[in-house]
Amino acid sequence: MAKYIAFFRAINVSGSRIIKMELLRETISSMGFKNIATYIQSGNLYFETRTSKNETLAKKIEKHLLEQLNFEVEVIVRSMEELKKTDQQDPYQHIEVDKTVAVYTNFLSAMPEKEQIELLYSYNNDIEECKIIGQELYYLCYKNKGKTKMTNKLIESKLKVFATSRNRNTVRKLISLYD
């Protein structure tokens, strides 16, 4: 059995698209996946299944959730090996996170086109910047330097893919819990 993490986009945010984690585990369990576990309310689901393509698993989960919950939820899947690699290749790993600095990984649904990446890079500045490696966008933000502009909405509109963001601590916690 292969180990995977499914990242659910925009659930349990501002009172919309509410999914209790117990219900999510039950719903996903009915799909035949094994050893299902969730981590925090933002939509991080660990499961095991036969090796498959990430996109195939994501679409299968999205379809099942639509049938069961009657609303769409975008899902991005990464194997545990990919998640570990994501953490290892973080270009900001030398920067310590504290009250003034934040580091996030945005998991992208597909590889953006080079032109879209260059367009998004034009928003990099001394307050915030991003770097894309593979299908992950790494985001660094200096919270005490001013107003940020690089929201998830901006990222998705410029890259023409959907994305879901997790802070560094969440990514590392998922690895430590399920590796």
PDB file of C-alpha atoms in Angstrom:
ATOM      1  CA  MET A   1       0.000   0.000   0.000  1.00  0.00           C
ATOM      2  CA  ALA A   2       1.211   3.487  -0.891  1.00  0.00           C
ATOM      3  CA  LYS A   3       0.861   6.422   1.530  1.00  0.00           C
ATOM      4  CA  TYR A   4      -0.796   9.663   0.408  1.00  0.00           C
ATOM      5  CA  ILE A   5      -1.915  13.017   1.737  1.00  0.00           C
ATOM      6  CA  ALA A   6      -4.965  14.695   0.220  1.00  0.00           C
ATOM      7  CA  PHE A   7      -5.094  18.470   0.620  1.00  0.00           C
ATOM      8  CA  PHE A   8      -8.602  19.931   0.433  1.00  0.00           C
ATOM      9  CA  ARG A   9      -8.875  23.465  -0.879  1.00  0.00           C
ATOM     10  CA  ALA A  10     -10.998  26.097   0.858  1.00  0.00           C
ATOM     11  CA  ILE A  11     -12.953  23.998   3.305  1.00  0.00           C
ATOM     12  CA  ASN A  12     -13.888  25.156   6.803  1.00  0.00           C
ATOM     13  CA  VAL A  13     -12.906  28.738   5.970  1.00  0.00           C
ATOM     14  CA  SER A  14     -15.073  31.669   7.072  1.00  0.00           C
ATOM     15  CA  GLY A  15     -18.056  29.446   7.774  1.00  0.00           C
ATOM     16  CA  SER A  16     -18.393  28.095   4.241  1.00  0.00           C
ATOM     17  CA  ARG A  17     -17.991  24.615   2.803  1.00  0.00           C
ATOM     18  CA  ILE A  18     -17.962  23.122   6.284  1.00  0.00           C
ATOM     19  CA  ILE A  19     -16.854  19.515   6.526  1.00  0.00           C
ATOM     20  CA  LYS A  20     -16.399  17.952   9.932  1.00  0.00           C
ATOM     21  CA  MET A  21     -13.280  15.784   9.951  1.00  0.00           C
ATOM     22  CA  GLU A  22     -15.216  12.787  11.300  1.00  0.00           C
ATOM     23  CA  LEU A  23     -17.596  13.008   8.342  1.00  0.00           C
ATOM     24  CA  LEU A  24     -14.671  13.429   5.940  1.00  0.00           C
ATOM     25  CA  ARG A  25     -12.988  10.290   7.318  1.00  0.00           C
ATOM     26  CA  GLU A  26     -16.244   8.310   7.069  1.00  0.00           C
ATOM     27  CA  THR A  27     -16.906   9.526   3.534  1.00  0.00           C
ATOM     28  CA  ILE A  28     -13.406   8.708   2.326  1.00  0.00           C
ATOM     29  CA  SER A  29     -13.446   5.360   4.159  1.00  0.00           C
ATOM     30  CA  SER A  30     -16.420   4.307   2.033  1.00  0.00           C
ATOM     31  CA  MET A  31     -14.137   4.590  -1.028  1.00  0.00           C
ATOM     32  CA  GLY A  32     -12.055   1.636   0.139  1.00  0.00           C
ATOM     33  CA  PHE A  33      -8.956   3.556   1.219  1.00  0.00           C
ATOM     34  CA  LYS A  34      -7.182   2.268   4.326  1.00  0.00           C
ATOM     35  CA  ASN A  35      -5.721   3.771   7.539  1.00  0.00           C
ATOM     36  CA  ILE A  36      -7.502   7.087   7.066  1.00  0.00           C
ATOM     37  CA  ALA A  37      -6.601   9.953   9.405  1.00  0.00           C
ATOM     38  CA  THR A  38      -7.093  13.711   9.388  1.00  0.00           C
ATOM     39  CA  TYR A  39      -4.911  16.456  10.750  1.00  0.00           C
ATOM     40  CA  ILE A  40      -6.482  19.766  11.858  1.00  0.00           C
ATOM     41  CA  GLN A  41      -9.666  21.222  10.422  1.00  0.00           C
ATOM     42  CA  SER A  42      -8.153  22.804   7.299  1.00  0.00           C
ATOM     43  CA  GLY A  43      -8.425  19.617   5.268  1.00  0.00           C
ATOM     44  CA  ASN A  44      -5.386  17.355   5.451  1.00  0.00           C
ATOM     45  CA  LEU A  45      -6.220  13.684   5.000  1.00  0.00           C
ATOM     46  CA  TYR A  46      -3.809  10.765   5.210  1.00  0.00           C
ATOM     47  CA  PHE A  47      -4.764   7.504   3.501  1.00  0.00           C
ATOM     48  CA  GLU A  48      -3.271   4.370   2.047  1.00  0.00           C
ATOM     49  CA  THR A  49      -4.223   2.686  -1.190  1.00  0.00           C
ATOM     50  CA  ARG A  50      -2.679   0.913  -4.126  1.00  0.00           C
ATOM     51  CA  THR A  51      -0.229   3.059  -6.029  1.00  0.00           C
ATOM     52  CA  SER A  52      -2.003   5.377  -8.443  1.00  0.00           C
ATOM     53  CA  LYS A  53      -1.521   8.712 -10.153  1.00  0.00           C
ATOM     54  CA  ASN A  54      -2.104  11.697  -7.882  1.00  0.00           C
ATOM     55  CA  GLU A  55      -4.499  13.309 -10.354  1.00  0.00           C
ATOM     56  CA  THR A  56      -6.547  10.105 -10.645  1.00  0.00           C
ATOM     57  CA  LEU A  57      -6.904   9.867  -6.867  1.00  0.00           C
ATOM     58  CA  ALA A  58      -7.783  13.570  -6.582  1.00  0.00           C
ATOM     59  CA  LYS A  59     -10.516  13.351  -9.230  1.00  0.00           C
ATOM     60  CA  LYS A  60     -11.919  10.191  -7.644  1.00  0.00           C
ATOM     61  CA  ILE A  61     -12.100  11.895  -4.227  1.00  0.00           C
ATOM     62  CA  GLU A  62     -13.609  15.091  -5.710  1.00  0.00           C
ATOM     63  CA  LYS A  63     -16.315  13.105  -7.518  1.00  0.00           C
ATOM     64  CA  HIS A  64     -17.142  11.102  -4.407  1.00  0.00           C
ATOM     65  CA  LEU A  65     -17.364  14.209  -2.211  1.00  0.00           C
ATOM     66  CA  LEU A  66     -19.637  15.948  -4.705  1.00  0.00           C
ATOM     67  CA  GLU A  67     -21.958  12.927  -4.685  1.00  0.00           C
ATOM     68  CA  GLN A  68     -21.932  12.658  -0.877  1.00  0.00           C
ATOM     69  CA  LEU A  69     -21.866  16.330   0.197  1.00  0.00           C
ATOM     70  CA  ASN A  70     -23.538  18.068  -2.750  1.00  0.00           C
ATOM     71  CA  PHE A  71     -20.803  20.660  -3.191  1.00  0.00           C
ATOM     72  CA  GLU A  72     -17.509  20.752  -5.020  1.00  0.00           C
ATOM     73  CA  VAL A  73     -14.207  20.481  -3.187  1.00  0.00           C
ATOM     74  CA  GLU A  74     -10.927  20.739  -5.056  1.00  0.00           C
ATOM     75  CA  VAL A  75      -8.401  18.148  -3.933  1.00  0.00           C
ATOM     76  CA  ILE A  76      -4.660  17.925  -4.473  1.00  0.00           C
ATOM     77  CA  VAL A  77      -2.922  14.641  -3.686  1.00  0.00           C
ATOM     78  CA  ARG A  78       0.754  14.022  -2.966  1.00  0.00           C
ATOM     79  CA  SER A  79       2.459  10.783  -2.024  1.00  0.00           C
ATOM     80  CA  MET A  80       4.374  10.786   1.249  1.00  0.00           C
ATOM     81  CA  GLU A  81       7.601  10.529  -0.748  1.00  0.00           C
ATOM     82  CA  GLU A  82       6.646  13.639  -2.707  1.00  0.00           C
ATOM     83  CA  LEU A  83       5.708  15.463   0.476  1.00  0.00           C
ATOM     84  CA  LYS A  84       9.106  14.698   2.015  1.00  0.00           C
ATOM     85  CA  LYS A  85      10.806  15.912  -1.168  1.00  0.00           C
ATOM     86  CA  THR A  86       8.706  19.082  -1.049  1.00  0.00           C
ATOM     87  CA  ASP A  87      10.009  19.839   2.433  1.00  0.00           C
ATOM     88  CA  GLN A  88      13.603  19.007   1.494  1.00  0.00           C
ATOM     89  CA  GLN A  89      13.634  21.314  -1.533  1.00  0.00           C
ATOM     90  CA  ASP A  90      12.070  24.282   0.294  1.00  0.00           C
ATOM     91  CA  PRO A  91      14.239  27.214  -0.879  1.00  0.00           C
ATOM     92  CA  TYR A  92      13.432  29.092   2.335  1.00  0.00           C
ATOM     93  CA  GLN A  93      14.334  26.353   4.794  1.00  0.00           C
ATOM     94  CA  HIS A  94      17.279  28.421   6.046  1.00  0.00           C
ATOM     95  CA  ILE A  95      14.827  31.111   7.213  1.00  0.00           C
ATOM     96  CA  GLU A  96      13.378  30.659  10.677  1.00  0.00           C
ATOM     97  CA  VAL A  97       9.647  31.201  11.018  1.00  0.00           C
ATOM     98  CA  ASP A  98       8.556  33.534  13.824  1.00  0.00           C
ATOM     99  CA  LYS A  99       6.018  36.315  14.468  1.00  0.00           C
ATOM    100  CA  THR A 100       7.487  38.431  11.678  1.00  0.00           C
ATOM    101  CA  VAL A 101       8.232  35.774   9.019  1.00  0.00           C
ATOM    102  CA  ALA A 102       5.956  33.163   7.475  1.00  0.00           C
ATOM    103  CA  VAL A 103       6.786  30.367   5.032  1.00  0.00           C
ATOM    104  CA  TYR A 104       4.088  28.460   3.163  1.00  0.00           C
ATOM    105  CA  THR A 105       3.911  25.749   0.558  1.00  0.00           C
ATOM    106  CA  ASN A 106       1.166  26.101  -2.010  1.00  0.00           C
ATOM    107  CA  PHE A 107       0.349  22.755  -3.578  1.00  0.00           C
ATOM    108  CA  LEU A 108      -0.582  23.337  -7.219  1.00  0.00           C
ATOM    109  CA  SER A 109      -3.085  21.239  -9.161  1.00  0.00           C
ATOM    110  CA  ALA A 110      -0.871  21.213 -12.264  1.00  0.00           C
ATOM    111  CA  MET A 111       2.432  22.498 -13.543  1.00  0.00           C
ATOM    112  CA  PRO A 112       1.939  26.146 -14.590  1.00  0.00           C
ATOM    113  CA  GLU A 113       3.193  27.422 -17.934  1.00  0.00           C
ATOM    114  CA  LYS A 114       6.502  29.292 -17.966  1.00  0.00           C
ATOM    115  CA  GLU A 115       4.796  32.564 -18.979  1.00  0.00           C
ATOM    116  CA  GLN A 116       2.399  32.324 -16.022  1.00  0.00           C
ATOM    117  CA  ILE A 117       5.282  31.660 -13.625  1.00  0.00           C
ATOM    118  CA  GLU A 118       7.170  34.700 -14.905  1.00  0.00           C
ATOM    119  CA  LEU A 119       4.034  36.819 -14.533  1.00  0.00           C
ATOM    120  CA  LEU A 120       3.616  35.755 -10.904  1.00  0.00           C
ATOM    121  CA  TYR A 121       7.316  36.350 -10.195  1.00  0.00           C
ATOM    122  CA  SER A 122       6.778  39.972 -11.233  1.00  0.00           C
ATOM    123  CA  TYR A 123       4.877  40.377  -7.934  1.00  0.00           C
ATOM    124  CA  ASN A 124       7.938  39.411  -5.847  1.00  0.00           C
ATOM    125  CA  ASN A 125       9.188  42.308  -3.692  1.00  0.00           C
ATOM    126  CA  ASP A 126      10.943  42.991  -0.395  1.00  0.00           C
ATOM    127  CA  ILE A 127       7.805  42.102   1.612  1.00  0.00           C
ATOM    128  CA  GLU A 128       6.913  38.820  -0.049  1.00  0.00           C
ATOM    129  CA  GLU A 129       8.217  36.479  -2.699  1.00  0.00           C
ATOM    130  CA  CYS A 130       7.588  33.085  -4.141  1.00  0.00           C
ATOM    131  CA  LYS A 131       9.544  30.406  -5.960  1.00  0.00           C
ATOM    132  CA  ILE A 132       8.064  27.528  -7.901  1.00  0.00           C
ATOM    133  CA  ILE A 133       9.750  24.154  -7.925  1.00  0.00           C
ATOM    134  CA  GLY A 134       7.832  21.450  -9.754  1.00  0.00           C
ATOM    135  CA  GLN A 135       4.185  21.599  -8.734  1.00  0.00           C
ATOM    136  CA  GLU A 136       4.853  23.470  -5.506  1.00  0.00           C
ATOM    137  CA  LEU A 137       4.988  27.187  -4.877  1.00  0.00           C
ATOM    138  CA  TYR A 138       7.045  28.259  -1.886  1.00  0.00           C
ATOM    139  CA  TYR A 139       5.984  31.562  -0.370  1.00  0.00           C
ATOM    140  CA  LEU A 140       7.980  33.779   1.988  1.00  0.00           C
ATOM    141  CA  CYS A 141       6.369  36.739   3.716  1.00  0.00           C
ATOM    142  CA  TYR A 142       7.832  39.360   6.047  1.00  0.00           C
ATOM    143  CA  LYS A 143       4.705  40.260   8.020  1.00  0.00           C
ATOM    144  CA  ASN A 144       6.113  43.367   9.674  1.00  0.00           C
ATOM    145  CA  LYS A 145       7.182  45.151   6.466  1.00  0.00           C
ATOM    146  CA  GLY A 146       3.822  46.085   4.998  1.00  0.00           C
ATOM    147  CA  LYS A 147       0.719  44.879   3.195  1.00  0.00           C
ATOM    148  CA  THR A 148       0.984  41.685   1.161  1.00  0.00           C
ATOM    149  CA  LYS A 149      -0.650  41.229  -2.239  1.00  0.00           C
ATOM    150  CA  MET A 150       0.139  37.619  -3.094  1.00  0.00           C
ATOM    151  CA  THR A 151      -3.109  35.982  -2.008  1.00  0.00           C
ATOM    152  CA  ASN A 152      -4.200  32.523  -3.063  1.00  0.00           C
ATOM    153  CA  LYS A 153      -6.682  34.198  -5.423  1.00  0.00           C
ATOM    154  CA  LEU A 154      -3.866  36.150  -7.120  1.00  0.00           C
ATOM    155  CA  ILE A 155      -1.665  33.044  -7.325  1.00  0.00           C
ATOM    156  CA  GLU A 156      -4.421  31.011  -8.966  1.00  0.00           C
ATOM    157  CA  SER A 157      -5.415  33.765 -11.376  1.00  0.00           C
ATOM    158  CA  LYS A 158      -1.850  34.320 -12.578  1.00  0.00           C
ATOM    159  CA  LEU A 159      -0.807  30.657 -12.743  1.00  0.00           C
ATOM    160  CA  LYS A 160      -4.131  29.400 -14.201  1.00  0.00           C
ATOM    161  CA  VAL A 161      -4.168  26.423 -11.803  1.00  0.00           C
ATOM    162  CA  PHE A 162      -5.803  25.979  -8.445  1.00  0.00           C
ATOM    163  CA  ALA A 163      -3.738  25.875  -5.275  1.00  0.00           C
ATOM    164  CA  THR A 164      -4.034  25.184  -1.596  1.00  0.00           C
ATOM    165  CA  SER A 165      -1.617  26.508   0.975  1.00  0.00           C
ATOM    166  CA  ARG A 166      -0.128  24.973   4.126  1.00  0.00           C
ATOM    167  CA  ASN A 167       2.373  26.531   6.479  1.00  0.00           C
ATOM    168  CA  ARG A 168       5.753  24.913   6.997  1.00  0.00           C
ATOM    169  CA  ASN A 169       4.789  23.542  10.414  1.00  0.00           C
ATOM    170  CA  THR A 170       1.767  21.729   8.986  1.00  0.00           C
ATOM    171  CA  VAL A 171       3.806  20.153   6.176  1.00  0.00           C
ATOM    172  CA  ARG A 172       6.431  18.949   8.639  1.00  0.00           C
ATOM    173  CA  LYS A 173       3.828  17.695  11.100  1.00  0.00           C
ATOM    174  CA  LEU A 174       2.144  15.635   8.374  1.00  0.00           C
ATOM    175  CA  ILE A 175       5.493  14.049   7.515  1.00  0.00           C
ATOM    176  CA  SER A 176       6.279  13.257  11.157  1.00  0.00           C
ATOM    177  CA  LEU A 177       2.828  11.783  11.826  1.00  0.00           C
ATOM    178  CA  TYR A 178       2.483   9.563   8.787  1.00  0.00           C
ATOM    179  CA  ASP A 179       5.925   8.722   7.407  1.00  0.00           C
TER     180      ASP A 179
END
